[in-house]
Amino acid sequence: MLGAVIGDIVGSRFEWNNHRNTQFDLFTPENFFTDDTVMTFAIAQALMQAQDLIQDHASYDKALSQLTVKSMQQLGRMYPNRGYGGQFGRWLISPDPRPYGSWGNGAAMRISPIGWVAEKETDVKSWATIVTRVSHDHEEAIKAAGAVARAIWLARHNFTKHEIGRSMENDYTLDFCLDDIRPTYTFDVSCQGSVPQALVAFLESDSFEDAIRLAVSIGGDSDTIAAITGSIAEAYYGIPEDIRQQALNYLDRPLRQIYRAWEQFLINSALSGDQDLGNKP
Ligand SMILES: [Mg+2]
């Protein structure tokens, strides 16, 4: 999930000032974390809290849904004015938050923690749906979240880029290259208008850093596209240590604490096999 955070931070200064090539400084004083980072942390936090409550599949699913809403509202209110969409901003402060038919790419930029926690591929899809539909219950949002989480899961399980691309083509037509769309691609916050582009940025890349640079280079909703691309690139390539350290400097203490807890959570889960509900009654 730090790959999403890095994409968000690097892309932040280009969302309203697109940069249509791969030559730029990754980190400058103008960079900052935005809604993509905050909501990614919210999903990670909900997953960590839900793990403590596992009894069986049904109660886990219900707990995950409730904790996702609680966690997104808590962090969303703690970090207001981070670029949330209008309707989502109202959802964050609503006393009775309901899904509102959204197909916004917020569904895809926040989903990466799911790809790291699920051990079975079937859990990837069902958990991605659970955390997405609390706000983004349009079929395009559910599809996008499931695809990005699955790409991460496949990358973690050593599938090749070719195999990941084939899997993504079950959901999207990816018969274009970035060079073709770069001159004319415009700002598009829909899942269907930004997730395929983010996927192709990953598929064309040859390293983590290259993936982030390619994602920014097409313009559009740069922080979110780079967050989605970065989340998959992290699982596939890993993150160079210097980039990881520089990105962490942009986070405040509470977010860094969530990140440290998340790292430990993944280590503990891998050791105990706890994340595999297949072992549970
Ligand atoms: Mg953003």
XYZ file of C-alpha atoms and ligand atoms in Angstrom:
282
model
C 0.000 0.000 0.000
C 2.941 2.384 0.365
C 3.195 2.249 -3.429
C -0.178 3.991 -3.604
C 0.972 6.587 -1.076
C 4.142 7.271 -3.077
C 2.184 7.627 -6.321
C -0.174 10.022 -4.574
C 2.615 12.171 -3.128
C 4.618 12.259 -6.378
C 1.509 12.979 -8.468
C 0.050 15.564 -6.078
C 1.669 18.618 -7.667
C 0.623 17.548 -11.162
C -3.116 16.957 -10.690
C -3.947 20.558 -11.621
C -0.747 21.157 -13.546
C -0.262 18.118 -15.774
C 3.238 17.164 -16.834
C 3.282 15.146 -20.057
C 6.645 13.459 -19.931
C 8.619 11.281 -17.530
C 11.279 13.855 -16.638
C 10.581 15.533 -13.305
C 11.722 15.476 -9.683
C 9.851 12.834 -7.696
C 9.932 14.752 -4.427
C 9.956 18.547 -4.017
C 8.721 20.976 -1.332
C 5.495 21.306 -3.382
C 4.526 17.646 -2.936
C 2.013 16.545 -0.316
C -0.239 13.610 0.534
C -3.867 13.826 -0.569
C -7.169 11.957 -0.163
C -5.711 8.893 -1.911
C -3.193 8.415 0.897
C -5.696 9.078 3.683
C -8.274 6.623 2.339
C -5.672 3.938 1.620
C -4.591 4.173 5.260
C -8.252 4.005 6.288
C -8.727 0.682 4.499
C -5.504 -0.672 6.005
C -6.650 0.392 9.472
C -10.056 -1.263 8.995
C -8.388 -4.522 7.935
C -6.136 -4.504 10.987
C -9.080 -3.864 13.316
C -11.266 -6.484 11.612
C -8.598 -9.143 12.021
C -9.047 -9.024 15.778
C -12.731 -9.815 15.392
C -12.539 -12.857 13.151
C -14.915 -15.589 14.210
C -16.200 -16.850 10.884
C -16.739 -15.583 7.345
C -20.101 -13.933 7.940
C -19.107 -11.982 11.036
C -15.776 -10.981 9.476
C -17.500 -9.573 6.407
C -19.939 -7.572 8.513
C -17.193 -6.271 10.791
C -15.010 -5.300 7.842
C -17.835 -3.322 6.269
C -18.635 -1.433 9.484
C -14.989 -0.810 10.342
C -14.313 0.487 6.823
C -16.988 3.155 7.208
C -15.779 4.034 10.705
C -12.135 4.206 9.674
C -12.760 6.277 6.532
C -14.902 8.733 8.488
C -12.363 8.973 11.312
C -9.346 9.642 9.088
C -11.358 11.706 6.616
C -12.400 14.070 9.424
C -8.881 14.074 10.856
C -7.509 15.119 7.454
C -10.140 17.345 5.807
C -9.439 19.378 2.659
C -7.266 16.709 1.069
C -9.079 16.791 -2.267
C -12.104 14.607 -1.598
C -14.834 14.687 -4.226
C -17.937 16.671 -3.282
C -20.251 13.749 -2.644
C -17.583 11.721 -0.890
C -16.774 14.726 1.302
C -20.409 14.797 2.412
C -20.354 11.016 2.937
C -17.351 11.441 5.246
C -19.237 13.716 7.620
C -22.675 12.117 7.341
C -24.140 10.657 10.562
C -25.711 7.949 8.383
C -23.341 7.371 5.455
C -24.910 5.454 2.572
C -23.523 4.393 -0.805
C -24.379 6.873 -3.528
C -23.891 5.026 -6.819
C -20.385 6.352 -7.352
C -18.133 5.158 -10.186
C -15.346 7.476 -9.040
C -11.739 6.292 -9.102
C -11.579 6.673 -5.320
C -12.708 3.049 -5.318
C -9.465 1.973 -7.019
C -6.963 4.303 -5.344
C -7.801 3.133 -1.819
C -8.095 -0.618 -2.446
C -4.467 -1.803 -2.331
C -4.405 -3.114 1.285
C -6.931 -5.784 0.265
C -4.470 -7.237 -2.250
C -1.920 -7.677 0.543
C -4.164 -9.256 3.155
C -6.168 -11.811 1.228
C -4.472 -15.161 0.745
C -7.142 -16.760 -1.429
C -8.049 -15.143 -4.742
C -11.757 -15.490 -3.949
C -11.256 -13.412 -0.795
C -9.641 -10.652 -2.883
C -12.830 -10.168 -4.839
C -15.272 -10.454 -1.959
C -13.296 -8.203 0.422
C -12.668 -5.650 -2.335
C -16.414 -5.548 -2.932
C -17.173 -5.181 0.781
C -14.910 -2.162 1.339
C -15.903 -0.537 -1.945
C -19.678 -0.750 -1.846
C -19.980 1.172 1.428
C -19.696 4.304 -0.709
C -18.947 3.357 -4.344
C -21.667 0.846 -5.172
C -21.725 1.365 -8.968
C -20.691 -1.771 -10.881
C -17.774 0.095 -12.514
C -16.358 0.947 -9.075
C -16.750 -2.621 -7.794
C -15.087 -3.920 -10.955
C -12.186 -1.468 -10.722
C -11.487 -2.163 -7.058
C -11.580 -5.899 -7.695
C -9.240 -5.618 -10.686
C -6.614 -3.504 -8.899
C -6.692 -5.696 -5.783
C -6.382 -8.792 -7.997
C -3.430 -7.305 -9.893
C -1.657 -6.771 -6.557
C -2.506 -10.274 -5.393
C -1.200 -11.760 -8.673
C 2.007 -9.719 -8.466
C 2.577 -10.878 -4.880
C 2.186 -14.443 -6.043
C 4.865 -14.042 -8.715
C 2.623 -14.004 -11.760
C 4.337 -12.416 -14.751
C 3.395 -9.031 -16.122
C 2.000 -10.791 -19.181
C -0.228 -12.967 -16.980
C -1.374 -9.973 -14.936
C -2.221 -8.126 -18.152
C -4.233 -11.091 -19.425
C -6.171 -11.188 -16.168
C -6.899 -7.448 -16.351
C -8.265 -7.904 -19.871
C -11.126 -9.889 -18.366
C -12.330 -6.521 -17.084
C -10.837 -3.921 -19.426
C -9.787 -3.389 -23.014
C -6.090 -2.549 -22.825
C -5.306 -2.362 -26.548
C -3.602 1.044 -26.374
C -0.207 2.347 -25.371
C 0.608 5.453 -23.348
C 2.383 7.151 -26.261
C -0.874 7.027 -28.216
C -3.081 8.544 -25.523
C -0.586 11.011 -23.983
C -1.276 13.927 -26.365
C -5.051 13.878 -25.890
C -5.851 12.191 -22.561
C -7.848 14.521 -20.317
C -8.844 14.699 -16.671
C -11.279 11.891 -15.919
C -12.200 10.837 -12.382
C -14.270 7.829 -13.453
C -12.951 4.334 -12.837
C -13.604 3.424 -16.460
C -11.700 6.504 -17.661
C -8.613 6.208 -15.451
C -8.098 2.652 -14.186
C -7.276 1.126 -17.621
C -4.706 3.916 -18.122
C -3.175 3.218 -14.715
C -2.979 -0.495 -15.519
C -1.223 0.156 -18.844
C 1.270 2.461 -17.084
C 2.191 -0.487 -14.865
C 2.294 -2.949 -17.772
C 4.621 -0.684 -19.803
C 6.994 -0.020 -16.887
C 10.341 -1.619 -16.183
C 10.784 -0.585 -12.531
C 8.836 0.892 -9.614
C 10.112 4.388 -10.342
C 9.435 4.033 -14.063
C 5.843 2.987 -13.339
C 5.221 6.126 -11.262
C 6.825 8.359 -13.898
C 4.784 6.775 -16.694
C 1.559 7.162 -14.700
C 2.200 10.883 -14.198
C 3.260 11.371 -17.830
C -0.210 10.884 -19.329
C -1.685 13.801 -17.388
C -5.259 13.702 -16.084
C -5.938 12.896 -12.427
C -2.206 12.439 -11.807
C -2.105 11.703 -8.091
C -4.820 9.075 -8.295
C -3.534 7.413 -11.469
C -0.033 7.277 -9.995
C -1.470 5.908 -6.735
C -3.217 3.064 -8.568
C -0.180 2.296 -10.754
C 2.167 2.570 -7.768
C 0.092 0.183 -5.691
C 0.526 -2.563 -8.299
C 4.165 -1.671 -9.046
C 5.007 -2.050 -5.339
C 3.706 -5.622 -5.320
C 5.536 -6.458 -8.543
C 8.926 -4.733 -8.143
C 9.136 -3.744 -4.498
C 9.981 -0.169 -3.497
C 13.564 1.171 -3.591
C 14.610 2.087 -0.042
C 15.520 5.710 -0.839
C 12.102 6.337 -2.393
C 10.393 4.703 0.587
C 12.267 6.899 3.055
C 11.636 10.096 1.130
C 7.909 9.383 0.915
C 7.617 8.642 4.636
C 8.991 12.137 5.326
C 5.779 13.595 3.869
C 3.568 11.780 6.383
C 2.758 13.055 9.846
C 3.180 11.016 12.997
C -0.317 9.406 13.135
C -0.066 8.199 9.529
C 3.463 6.918 10.034
C 2.187 4.993 13.054
C -0.521 3.354 10.954
C 2.093 2.465 8.345
C 4.396 0.875 10.939
C 1.477 -1.065 12.423
C 0.557 -2.215 8.925
C 4.070 -3.469 8.196
C 4.053 -5.424 11.463
C 0.543 -6.692 10.748
C 1.647 -8.156 7.421
C 4.672 -9.804 9.018
C 2.532 -11.307 11.791
C -0.103 -12.463 9.302
C 2.499 -14.179 7.143
C 3.982 -15.924 10.190
C 0.681 -17.146 11.570
C -1.230 -17.729 8.346
C -4.049 -15.814 10.048
C -5.016 -13.924 6.956
C -6.173 -17.138 5.320
C -9.758 -17.559 6.430
C -9.670 -20.968 4.803
C -8.116 -22.161 8.062
C -10.924 -20.724 10.113
C -14.074 -22.563 11.135
Mg -6.043 12.959 -4.669
